[in-house]
Short mmCIF file of C-alpha atoms in Angstrom, two decimals:
data_model
loop_
_atom_site.label_atom_id
_atom_site.label_comp_id
_atom_site.label_asym_id
_atom_site.label_seq_id
_atom_site.Cartn_x
_atom_site.Cartn_y
_atom_site.Cartn_z
CA UNK A 1 53.39 1.41 223.15
CA UNK A 2 50.94 0.67 225.94
CA UNK A 3 49.64 4.27 225.84
CA UNK A 4 49.09 4.00 222.08
CA UNK A 5 47.04 0.84 222.51
CA UNK A 6 44.91 2.47 225.21
CA UNK A 7 44.27 5.52 223.05
CA UNK A 8 43.33 3.28 220.11
CA UNK A 9 40.88 1.33 222.27
CA UNK A 10 39.33 4.58 223.51
CA UNK A 11 38.90 5.79 219.94
CA UNK A 12 37.25 2.52 218.94
CA UNK A 13 34.99 2.64 221.99
CA UNK A 14 33.95 6.24 221.33
CA UNK A 15 33.31 5.47 217.67
CA UNK A 16 31.03 2.61 218.62
CA UNK A 17 29.43 4.51 221.48
CA UNK A 18 28.07 7.22 219.18
CA UNK A 19 26.63 5.32 216.27
CA UNK A 20 22.81 5.23 216.38
CA UNK A 21 20.78 7.37 213.91
CA UNK A 22 17.24 6.17 214.52
CA UNK A 23 14.57 3.54 213.83
CA UNK A 24 10.99 3.15 212.60
CA UNK A 25 8.56 0.26 212.17
CA UNK A 26 5.27 -0.49 210.42
CA UNK A 27 3.20 -3.68 210.33
CA UNK A 28 0.70 -5.52 208.13
CA UNK A 29 -1.70 -8.26 209.35
CA UNK A 30 -1.38 -11.13 206.89
CA UNK A 31 -3.70 -14.04 207.67
CA UNK A 32 -6.40 -15.21 210.08
CA UNK A 33 -7.32 -18.86 210.47
CA UNK A 34 -10.47 -20.63 211.62
CA UNK A 35 -8.69 -21.94 214.72
CA UNK A 36 -8.06 -18.36 215.87
CA UNK A 37 -4.39 -18.17 214.91
CA UNK A 38 -3.08 -15.28 212.83
CA UNK A 39 0.10 -13.85 211.35
CA UNK A 40 1.61 -10.40 211.04
CA UNK A 41 4.46 -9.00 208.92
CA UNK A 42 6.74 -6.37 210.45
CA UNK A 43 8.84 -3.95 208.38
CA UNK A 44 11.45 -1.87 210.16
CA UNK A 45 14.39 0.36 209.30
CA UNK A 46 17.39 1.01 211.53
CA UNK A 47 20.11 3.59 210.92
CA UNK A 48 23.68 3.70 212.18
CA UNK A 49 26.90 5.44 211.23
CA UNK A 50 27.98 2.24 209.45
CA UNK A 51 26.24 -0.61 207.62
CA UNK A 52 27.78 -3.25 209.93
CA UNK A 53 25.90 -2.81 213.22
CA UNK A 54 23.29 -5.39 214.20
CA UNK A 55 19.92 -5.12 215.90
CA UNK A 56 17.88 -7.06 218.46
CA UNK A 57 14.19 -6.61 219.36
CA UNK A 58 12.51 -7.96 222.48
CA UNK A 59 8.85 -9.01 222.51
CA UNK A 60 6.16 -9.20 225.17
CA UNK A 61 2.55 -10.35 225.00
CA UNK A 62 1.36 -12.52 222.12
CA UNK A 63 4.80 -13.06 220.55
CA UNK A 64 4.32 -16.38 218.73
CA UNK A 65 7.00 -17.77 216.43
CA UNK A 66 9.23 -15.35 214.52
CA UNK A 67 10.53 -15.97 211.00
CA UNK A 68 12.99 -13.68 209.25
CA UNK A 69 11.86 -12.80 205.73
CA UNK A 70 14.52 -10.21 204.89
CA UNK A 71 17.73 -9.69 206.90
CA UNK A 72 19.02 -6.16 207.37
CA UNK A 73 19.59 -4.90 203.81
CA UNK A 74 20.92 -1.47 202.84
CA UNK A 75 18.40 1.12 201.68
CA UNK A 76 20.62 4.19 201.26
CA UNK A 77 23.92 5.49 202.62
CA UNK A 78 26.08 8.58 202.93
CA UNK A 79 29.54 7.13 203.29
CA UNK A 80 31.17 8.30 206.52
CA UNK A 81 27.90 9.67 207.93
CA UNK A 82 24.95 7.24 208.03
CA UNK A 83 23.59 3.99 206.64
CA UNK A 84 19.92 2.98 206.69
CA UNK A 85 18.90 -0.67 206.36
CA UNK A 86 15.55 -2.45 206.21
CA UNK A 87 14.50 -5.83 207.60
CA UNK A 88 11.24 -7.79 207.42
CA UNK A 89 10.07 -10.45 209.86
CA UNK A 90 6.87 -12.46 210.25
CA UNK A 91 5.24 -13.75 213.42
CA UNK A 92 2.87 -16.69 213.49
CA UNK A 93 0.54 -16.25 216.48
CA UNK A 94 -1.85 -18.65 218.20
CA UNK A 95 -4.39 -15.85 218.76
CA UNK A 96 -5.00 -12.26 217.69
CA UNK A 97 -4.23 -10.65 221.05
CA UNK A 98 -1.81 -7.66 221.09
CA UNK A 99 1.99 -7.74 221.30
CA UNK A 100 4.68 -5.17 222.06
CA UNK A 101 8.12 -4.97 220.45
CA UNK A 102 10.98 -3.00 222.01
CA UNK A 103 14.29 -1.95 220.46
CA UNK A 104 16.71 -0.64 223.09
CA UNK A 105 20.46 -0.19 223.39
CA UNK A 106 23.09 2.56 223.33
CA UNK A 107 24.17 5.00 222.06
CA UNK A 108 22.84 7.85 219.98
CA UNK A 109 25.34 9.90 217.98
CA UNK A 110 26.68 12.90 219.89
CA UNK A 111 23.82 15.38 220.27
CA UNK A 112 22.88 18.69 221.86
CA UNK A 113 20.60 16.93 224.39
CA UNK A 114 23.33 14.68 225.75
CA UNK A 115 21.04 11.68 225.16
CA UNK A 116 22.90 8.38 225.16
CA UNK A 117 20.75 5.25 225.23
CA UNK A 118 17.75 4.70 222.98
CA UNK A 119 14.46 2.86 223.33
CA UNK A 120 11.74 2.49 220.68
CA UNK A 121 8.37 0.78 221.22
CA UNK A 122 5.86 -0.69 218.74
CA UNK A 123 2.38 -1.68 219.96
CA UNK A 124 0.83 -4.17 217.52
CA UNK A 125 -2.98 -4.49 217.56
CA UNK A 126 -4.42 -7.49 215.69
CA UNK A 127 -7.88 -7.97 217.24
CA UNK A 128 -10.78 -7.82 214.77
CA UNK A 129 -12.14 -4.30 214.32
CA UNK A 130 -15.94 -3.89 214.23
CA UNK A 131 -15.78 -1.13 211.61
CA UNK A 132 -13.73 -2.96 208.96
CA UNK A 133 -14.21 -6.59 210.12
CA UNK A 134 -10.48 -7.31 210.08
CA UNK A 135 -7.29 -6.62 212.00
CA UNK A 136 -5.71 -3.17 212.23
CA UNK A 137 -2.86 -2.08 209.95
CA UNK A 138 -0.45 0.49 211.37
CA UNK A 139 0.09 3.92 209.80
CA UNK A 140 2.67 3.87 207.02
CA UNK A 141 5.61 6.25 207.18
CA UNK A 142 9.37 6.52 206.86
CA UNK A 143 12.07 9.18 207.17
CA UNK A 144 15.75 9.61 206.41
CA UNK A 145 18.29 8.94 209.20
CA UNK A 146 19.37 12.58 209.19
CA UNK A 147 17.82 15.79 207.87
CA UNK A 148 19.69 19.11 207.62
CA UNK A 149 18.61 22.73 208.13
CA UNK A 150 20.65 25.94 208.57
CA UNK A 151 20.06 27.42 212.03
CA UNK A 152 18.76 30.69 210.56
CA UNK A 153 16.11 28.99 208.39
CA UNK A 154 12.79 27.84 209.82
CA UNK A 155 11.83 24.37 208.62
CA UNK A 156 8.53 22.52 208.80
CA UNK A 157 9.14 18.79 208.31
CA UNK A 158 5.86 17.25 207.20
CA UNK A 159 5.86 13.52 207.98
CA UNK A 160 4.03 11.02 205.79
CA UNK A 161 0.82 9.92 207.58
CA UNK A 162 -0.89 7.35 205.38
CA UNK A 163 -3.23 4.93 207.16
CA UNK A 164 -4.61 2.00 205.09
CA UNK A 165 -7.68 1.76 207.36
CA UNK A 166 -8.56 5.45 206.99
CA UNK A 167 -7.89 6.24 210.66
CA UNK A 168 -6.99 9.60 212.13
CA UNK A 169 -3.18 9.71 212.46
CA UNK A 170 -1.50 11.84 215.13
CA UNK A 171 2.10 12.37 216.26
CA UNK A 172 3.78 13.41 219.47
CA UNK A 173 7.18 13.25 221.12
CA UNK A 174 8.00 9.93 222.76
CA UNK A 175 7.63 9.95 226.54
CA UNK A 176 10.17 8.50 228.95
CA UNK A 177 7.37 8.36 231.54
CA UNK A 178 5.56 5.91 229.23
CA UNK A 179 8.84 3.99 228.61
CA UNK A 180 8.73 4.99 224.92
CA UNK A 181 12.28 6.35 225.12
CA UNK A 182 15.06 6.54 227.70
CA UNK A 183 15.33 10.34 227.82
CA UNK A 184 12.61 12.62 226.45
CA UNK A 185 13.48 15.25 223.85
CA UNK A 186 12.47 18.65 225.17
CA UNK A 187 13.89 21.74 223.47
CA UNK A 188 12.21 25.04 222.70
CA UNK A 189 13.60 24.95 219.14
CA UNK A 190 11.52 21.84 218.28
CA UNK A 191 7.76 21.34 218.41
CA UNK A 192 5.21 18.99 216.84
CA UNK A 193 1.83 19.68 215.31
CA UNK A 194 -0.05 16.59 216.47
CA UNK A 195 -2.84 16.59 213.90
CA UNK A 196 -0.61 17.16 210.85
CA UNK A 197 2.43 15.24 212.14
CA UNK A 198 4.65 18.20 211.27
CA UNK A 199 7.92 18.78 213.11
CA UNK A 200 8.69 22.48 213.40
CA UNK A 201 12.22 23.87 213.84
CA UNK A 202 12.61 27.58 214.54
CA UNK A 203 15.69 29.35 215.84
CA UNK A 204 17.96 32.25 215.01
CA UNK A 205 20.71 31.55 217.50
CA UNK A 206 24.16 30.41 216.50
CA UNK A 207 24.16 28.23 219.62
CA UNK A 208 21.41 26.09 218.06
CA UNK A 209 23.93 24.32 215.84
CA UNK A 210 24.41 20.61 216.43
CA UNK A 211 22.59 17.30 216.16
CA UNK A 212 19.09 17.02 217.61
CA UNK A 213 17.71 13.63 218.57
CA UNK A 214 14.10 13.41 217.34
CA UNK A 215 12.08 10.73 219.15
CA UNK A 216 8.47 10.63 217.99
CA UNK A 217 5.60 8.17 218.04
CA UNK A 218 2.83 7.93 215.43
CA UNK A 219 -0.59 6.59 216.44
CA UNK A 220 -3.85 5.79 214.66
CA UNK A 221 -7.23 6.68 216.19
CA UNK A 222 -10.63 5.41 215.01
CA UNK A 223 -13.03 7.91 213.46
CA UNK A 224 -15.81 6.54 215.68
CA UNK A 225 -16.06 4.24 218.70
CA UNK A 226 -15.21 0.69 217.63
CA UNK A 227 -15.06 -2.74 219.25
CA UNK A 228 -12.02 -5.00 219.11
CA UNK A 229 -12.81 -8.71 219.34
CA UNK A 230 -10.16 -11.15 220.50
CA UNK A 231 -9.90 -14.86 219.76
CA UNK A 232 -12.25 -16.52 222.25
CA UNK A 233 -14.79 -13.69 222.10
CA UNK A 234 -13.59 -11.12 224.64
CA UNK A 235 -14.04 -7.51 223.53
CA UNK A 236 -12.73 -4.02 224.27
CA UNK A 237 -13.84 -0.63 222.98
CA UNK A 238 -11.73 2.09 221.43
CA UNK A 239 -13.07 5.63 221.31
CA UNK A 240 -11.81 8.45 219.11
CA UNK A 241 -9.46 9.37 221.96
CA UNK A 242 -7.89 5.88 222.22
CA UNK A 243 -4.87 4.98 220.09
CA UNK A 244 -5.20 1.65 218.31
CA UNK A 245 -1.51 1.09 217.59
CA UNK A 246 1.76 2.93 218.19
CA UNK A 247 4.86 2.98 215.99
CA UNK A 248 8.21 4.73 216.64
CA UNK A 249 9.83 7.38 214.41
CA UNK A 250 13.34 8.29 215.49
CA UNK A 251 15.96 10.20 213.49
CA UNK A 252 18.49 13.04 213.71
CA UNK A 253 18.00 16.69 212.76
CA UNK A 254 21.36 18.32 212.00
CA UNK A 255 21.30 22.08 212.49
CA UNK A 256 24.10 23.61 210.43
CA UNK A 257 25.72 27.02 210.13
CA UNK A 258 23.66 29.87 208.71
CA UNK A 259 22.83 29.87 205.02
CA UNK A 260 23.40 33.08 203.00
CA UNK A 261 19.71 32.88 202.06
CA UNK A 262 16.74 30.79 203.22
CA UNK A 263 14.86 31.32 199.96
CA UNK A 264 14.20 27.96 198.33
CA UNK A 265 15.82 27.62 194.93
CA UNK A 266 18.99 29.51 195.82
CA UNK A 267 21.03 27.52 198.35
CA UNK A 268 18.22 25.30 199.59
CA UNK A 269 17.10 23.19 196.59
CA UNK A 270 13.56 23.79 195.36
CA UNK A 271 11.53 21.00 193.76
CA UNK A 272 10.27 21.59 190.25
CA UNK A 273 7.18 20.16 188.61
CA UNK A 274 6.14 17.52 188.11
CA UNK A 275 8.04 16.14 191.10
CA UNK A 276 5.18 14.48 193.03
CA UNK A 277 3.59 16.54 195.76
CA UNK A 278 4.19 15.65 199.38
CA UNK A 279 1.90 12.80 200.54
CA UNK A 280 0.89 11.97 196.96
CA UNK A 281 -0.62 8.50 196.43
CA UNK A 282 0.80 6.43 193.59
CA UNK A 283 -0.36 3.04 192.33
CA UNK A 284 1.45 0.17 190.66
CA UNK A 285 1.17 -3.59 190.34
CA UNK A 286 3.25 -6.60 191.27
CA UNK A 287 6.22 -7.07 188.90
CA UNK A 288 5.46 -3.70 187.32
CA UNK A 289 8.18 -1.06 187.24
CA UNK A 290 7.43 2.29 188.85
CA UNK A 291 9.68 5.22 187.89
CA UNK A 292 9.51 8.51 189.79
CA UNK A 293 11.47 11.37 188.26
CA UNK A 294 12.48 14.20 190.58
CA UNK A 295 13.78 17.62 189.56
CA UNK A 296 15.25 20.41 191.63
CA UNK A 297 16.91 23.80 191.32
CA UNK A 298 19.49 25.60 193.43
CA UNK A 299 20.87 28.61 191.57
CA UNK A 300 23.65 29.33 194.09
CA UNK A 301 24.63 25.72 194.81
CA UNK A 302 25.09 22.42 193.03
CA UNK A 303 22.28 19.88 193.51
CA UNK A 304 24.61 16.93 193.80
CA UNK A 305 22.69 14.12 195.47
CA UNK A 306 19.30 12.53 196.02
CA UNK A 307 18.81 10.90 199.43
CA UNK A 308 15.82 8.66 200.12
CA UNK A 309 14.18 6.20 202.48
CA UNK A 310 11.90 3.50 201.13
CA UNK A 311 11.82 -0.20 200.23
CA UNK A 312 15.28 -1.75 200.18
CA UNK A 313 15.06 -2.63 196.46
CA UNK A 314 14.41 0.90 195.21
CA UNK A 315 17.23 2.16 192.99
CA UNK A 316 18.21 5.78 192.40
CA UNK A 317 19.93 7.39 189.43
CA UNK A 318 21.22 10.85 188.60
CA UNK A 319 19.89 12.34 185.36
CA UNK A 320 22.05 15.48 185.55
CA UNK A 321 21.21 19.15 186.12
CA UNK A 322 19.51 18.52 189.47
CA UNK A 323 17.27 15.72 188.15
CA UNK A 324 17.10 12.20 189.57
CA UNK A 325 14.99 9.07 189.34
CA UNK A 326 13.75 6.44 191.79
CA UNK A 327 12.83 3.07 190.29
CA UNK A 328 11.00 0.25 192.05
CA UNK A 329 9.54 -3.07 190.89
CA UNK A 330 7.47 -4.58 193.75
CA UNK A 331 7.46 -8.35 194.18
CA UNK A 332 4.57 -10.73 194.79
CA UNK A 333 5.33 -10.57 198.54
CA UNK A 334 4.57 -6.83 198.49
CA UNK A 335 1.21 -7.18 196.75
CA UNK A 336 -1.71 -5.61 198.59
CA UNK A 337 0.60 -3.43 200.71
CA UNK A 338 1.27 0.30 200.79
CA UNK A 339 4.89 1.41 200.94
CA UNK A 340 6.23 4.87 201.82
CA UNK A 341 9.08 6.57 199.95
CA UNK A 342 10.60 9.83 201.23
CA UNK A 343 13.38 11.89 199.66
CA UNK A 344 15.39 15.12 199.76
CA UNK A 345 17.79 16.70 197.29
CA UNK A 346 21.11 17.79 198.78
CA UNK A 347 23.12 20.66 197.29
CA UNK A 348 26.68 21.71 198.07
CA UNK A 349 28.74 24.89 198.07
CA UNK A 350 32.34 24.15 198.97
CA UNK A 351 32.05 22.12 202.22
CA UNK A 352 28.54 23.36 203.09
CA UNK A 353 25.54 21.10 202.48
CA UNK A 354 21.96 22.29 202.01
CA UNK A 355 18.86 20.11 201.79
CA UNK A 356 15.48 20.62 200.19
CA UNK A 357 12.26 20.08 202.07
CA UNK A 358 11.33 16.47 202.82
CA UNK A 359 8.85 15.00 200.35
CA UNK A 360 7.09 11.66 200.71
CA UNK A 361 4.79 9.53 198.57
CA UNK A 362 2.86 6.36 199.32
CA UNK A 363 2.86 3.58 196.73
CA UNK A 364 -0.02 1.09 196.82
CA UNK A 365 0.78 -2.24 195.18
CA UNK A 366 -1.88 -4.29 193.38
CA UNK A 367 -2.12 -8.01 194.11
CA UNK A 368 -2.16 -9.65 190.71
CA UNK A 369 1.14 -9.98 188.81
CA UNK A 370 -0.87 -10.29 185.57
CA UNK A 371 -2.81 -7.05 186.08
CA UNK A 372 -1.60 -3.84 184.50
CA UNK A 373 -2.10 -0.82 186.72
CA UNK A 374 -2.51 2.14 184.45
CA UNK A 375 -1.48 5.50 185.83
CA UNK A 376 -4.27 7.04 187.91
CA UNK A 377 -6.42 9.60 186.11
CA UNK A 378 -5.60 13.15 187.13
CA UNK A 379 -8.27 15.69 188.00
CA UNK A 380 -6.64 18.36 185.85
CA UNK A 381 -8.49 18.94 182.59
CA UNK A 382 -6.10 18.59 179.72
CA UNK A 383 -5.90 17.53 176.13
CA UNK A 384 -3.19 15.02 175.24
CA UNK A 385 -2.24 17.07 172.19
CA UNK A 386 -2.53 20.61 173.59
CA UNK A 387 0.64 22.47 174.51
CA UNK A 388 0.25 23.77 178.08
CA UNK A 389 3.80 24.99 178.64
CA UNK A 390 6.52 25.68 176.08
CA UNK A 391 9.20 24.23 178.37
CA UNK A 392 7.66 20.95 179.49
CA UNK A 393 7.30 18.49 176.65
CA UNK A 394 7.36 14.70 176.74
CA UNK A 395 7.54 12.57 173.63
CA UNK A 396 6.03 9.10 173.55
CA UNK A 397 6.99 6.34 171.12
CA UNK A 398 4.55 5.07 168.49
CA UNK A 399 3.10 1.74 169.62
CA UNK A 400 1.54 -1.24 167.88
CA UNK A 401 -0.56 -4.11 169.13
CA UNK A 402 1.08 -7.45 169.84
CA UNK A 403 -1.72 -9.61 168.49
CA UNK A 404 -5.30 -9.11 167.24
CA UNK A 405 -6.75 -10.09 170.59
CA UNK A 406 -4.25 -8.47 172.99
CA UNK A 407 -4.60 -5.11 174.65
CA UNK A 408 -1.09 -3.87 175.32
CA UNK A 409 0.12 -0.83 177.10
CA UNK A 410 3.64 0.29 176.45
CA UNK A 411 6.16 2.23 178.58
CA UNK A 412 6.20 5.96 178.22
CA UNK A 413 9.48 7.75 177.69
CA UNK A 414 10.12 11.29 178.87
CA UNK A 415 12.52 13.66 177.19
CA UNK A 416 13.15 16.46 179.62
CA UNK A 417 14.97 19.74 179.97
CA UNK A 418 17.18 20.28 183.03
CA UNK A 419 14.26 21.85 184.90
CA UNK A 420 11.41 19.50 183.96
CA UNK A 421 10.51 16.08 185.23
CA UNK A 422 7.93 13.38 184.88
CA UNK A 423 6.66 10.39 186.81
CA UNK A 424 6.50 7.33 184.61
CA UNK A 425 4.94 3.95 185.19
CA UNK A 426 6.40 1.20 183.01
CA UNK A 427 4.22 -1.87 182.76
CA UNK A 428 4.37 -5.42 181.51
CA UNK A 429 0.87 -6.65 180.80
CA UNK A 430 -0.92 -9.99 180.76
CA UNK A 431 -2.37 -10.73 177.27
CA UNK A 432 -6.01 -10.08 178.18
CA UNK A 433 -6.12 -8.11 181.45
CA UNK A 434 -5.99 -4.38 181.96
CA UNK A 435 -7.08 -2.90 185.33
CA UNK A 436 -6.98 0.75 186.38
CA UNK A 437 -6.59 1.90 189.95
CA UNK A 438 -8.64 4.67 191.63
CA UNK A 439 -8.50 8.33 190.70
CA UNK A 440 -5.82 10.47 192.35
CA UNK A 441 -4.67 14.06 192.12
CA UNK A 442 -1.02 13.07 191.78
CA UNK A 443 0.57 14.70 188.73
CA UNK A 444 1.32 11.48 186.90
CA UNK A 445 0.84 11.33 183.16
CA UNK A 446 0.07 8.26 181.10
CA UNK A 447 -1.59 8.68 177.70
CA UNK A 448 -3.34 5.59 176.34
CA UNK A 449 -6.09 5.11 173.77
CA UNK A 450 -7.60 1.63 173.95
CA UNK A 451 -10.05 -0.34 171.79
CA UNK A 452 -11.10 -4.01 171.99
CA UNK A 453 -8.42 -5.09 169.55
CA UNK A 454 -5.79 -2.36 169.33
CA UNK A 455 -3.87 0.03 171.56
CA UNK A 456 -2.36 3.14 170.02
CA UNK A 457 -0.73 6.24 171.39
CA UNK A 458 -0.29 9.67 169.91
CA UNK A 459 3.29 10.26 168.70
CA UNK A 460 3.74 13.32 170.89
CA UNK A 461 2.26 14.62 174.12
CA UNK A 462 2.88 17.81 176.03
CA UNK A 463 2.82 17.56 179.83
CA UNK A 464 1.26 20.52 181.69
CA UNK A 465 3.61 22.55 183.81
CA UNK A 466 2.54 21.98 187.44
CA UNK A 467 4.05 24.39 189.93
CA UNK A 468 5.04 22.89 193.30
#
């Protein structure tokens, strides 16, 4: 009996000891006051094997008073493997001087490096920048807790690198010498392209199988020498070689057994148009529904699941035949912010799992809940009534105006074949306000004909067939 209890305790201990799947953080300066005080909002995601583990961050420097806005709330989960959750906190600060946040504990899931404890560091810079006359906003990114690749297939994982201030964003492995992690990741199978923030995996050895701990940092650099001014007037300079802020990106890369083929679209799912391109910029408004439709193909496997990382209140749905949707309605609290969403499609053959490439988009949210954000104009020349592809057709409902003095824009509805998709933006509009966001090359289609007193739409529209 005693031996059974000991064995049970060891199993519980080992289960808890190998539970960490990674972390990331971004921040947004929120307010500056005449007395020199300021506030900052911090968004972070932590990933464990279960949705029950807690977290604790330590702070040094200008820490101020912390307020929890959102407790740890589930984003997405693979039952029995990982759970990612998001939390949001705010700090009210007496000045705009920097602060550092550290997340440290143990232990990583079992991995080929033998790394146990983790440490992740965020350097928050809030001093007023001379080039934009306001505080710095960190780069915006996210990633899934675990990505998969067969050991015989090279994979380039292109991280999202959106910076609201237009800075130069670079990535590198975290350094234990700089106290950015406990043990540095250093394997010949993994490398990073600093300027593109692309993680490269390349191996052909069966011995490469296992879980790799990926510990990266993402930093923003000014495009020219700038001055940072602190409350009270003191100043420091940042050159193009000086990082302004630092955020952690930590996750797991699972290297699986060899795939029968590395050609995308066979075992490894391939994205089909018009799934948004990687790093595409989308626009929506507060209280306005954004729908992203994603399509994939794997001829030798079953595309069974969409996995994503993004805001906690994004919902996902399966549309069948390798097609899925992500739906998000941002709240007033998210107005004026940019939020990353990353996703992969996972296919299965028996017990083997194969993932598509990682794709990410950035969604910029307008401030006004009464402003309709029409879909950005695309740079592709097209006629709303011209058939571009015989297999990609979307039908839109006939619409009528709500009143003689109201300009109304109605949701678009996409009827799709198993291999075609569309990104839709569904809007609810204030009676007299219609605002369009800047031009983008994202393949998003919204067809609207407006006049001062009526809004009509053509009964049918054919979407061009974009190849990704």
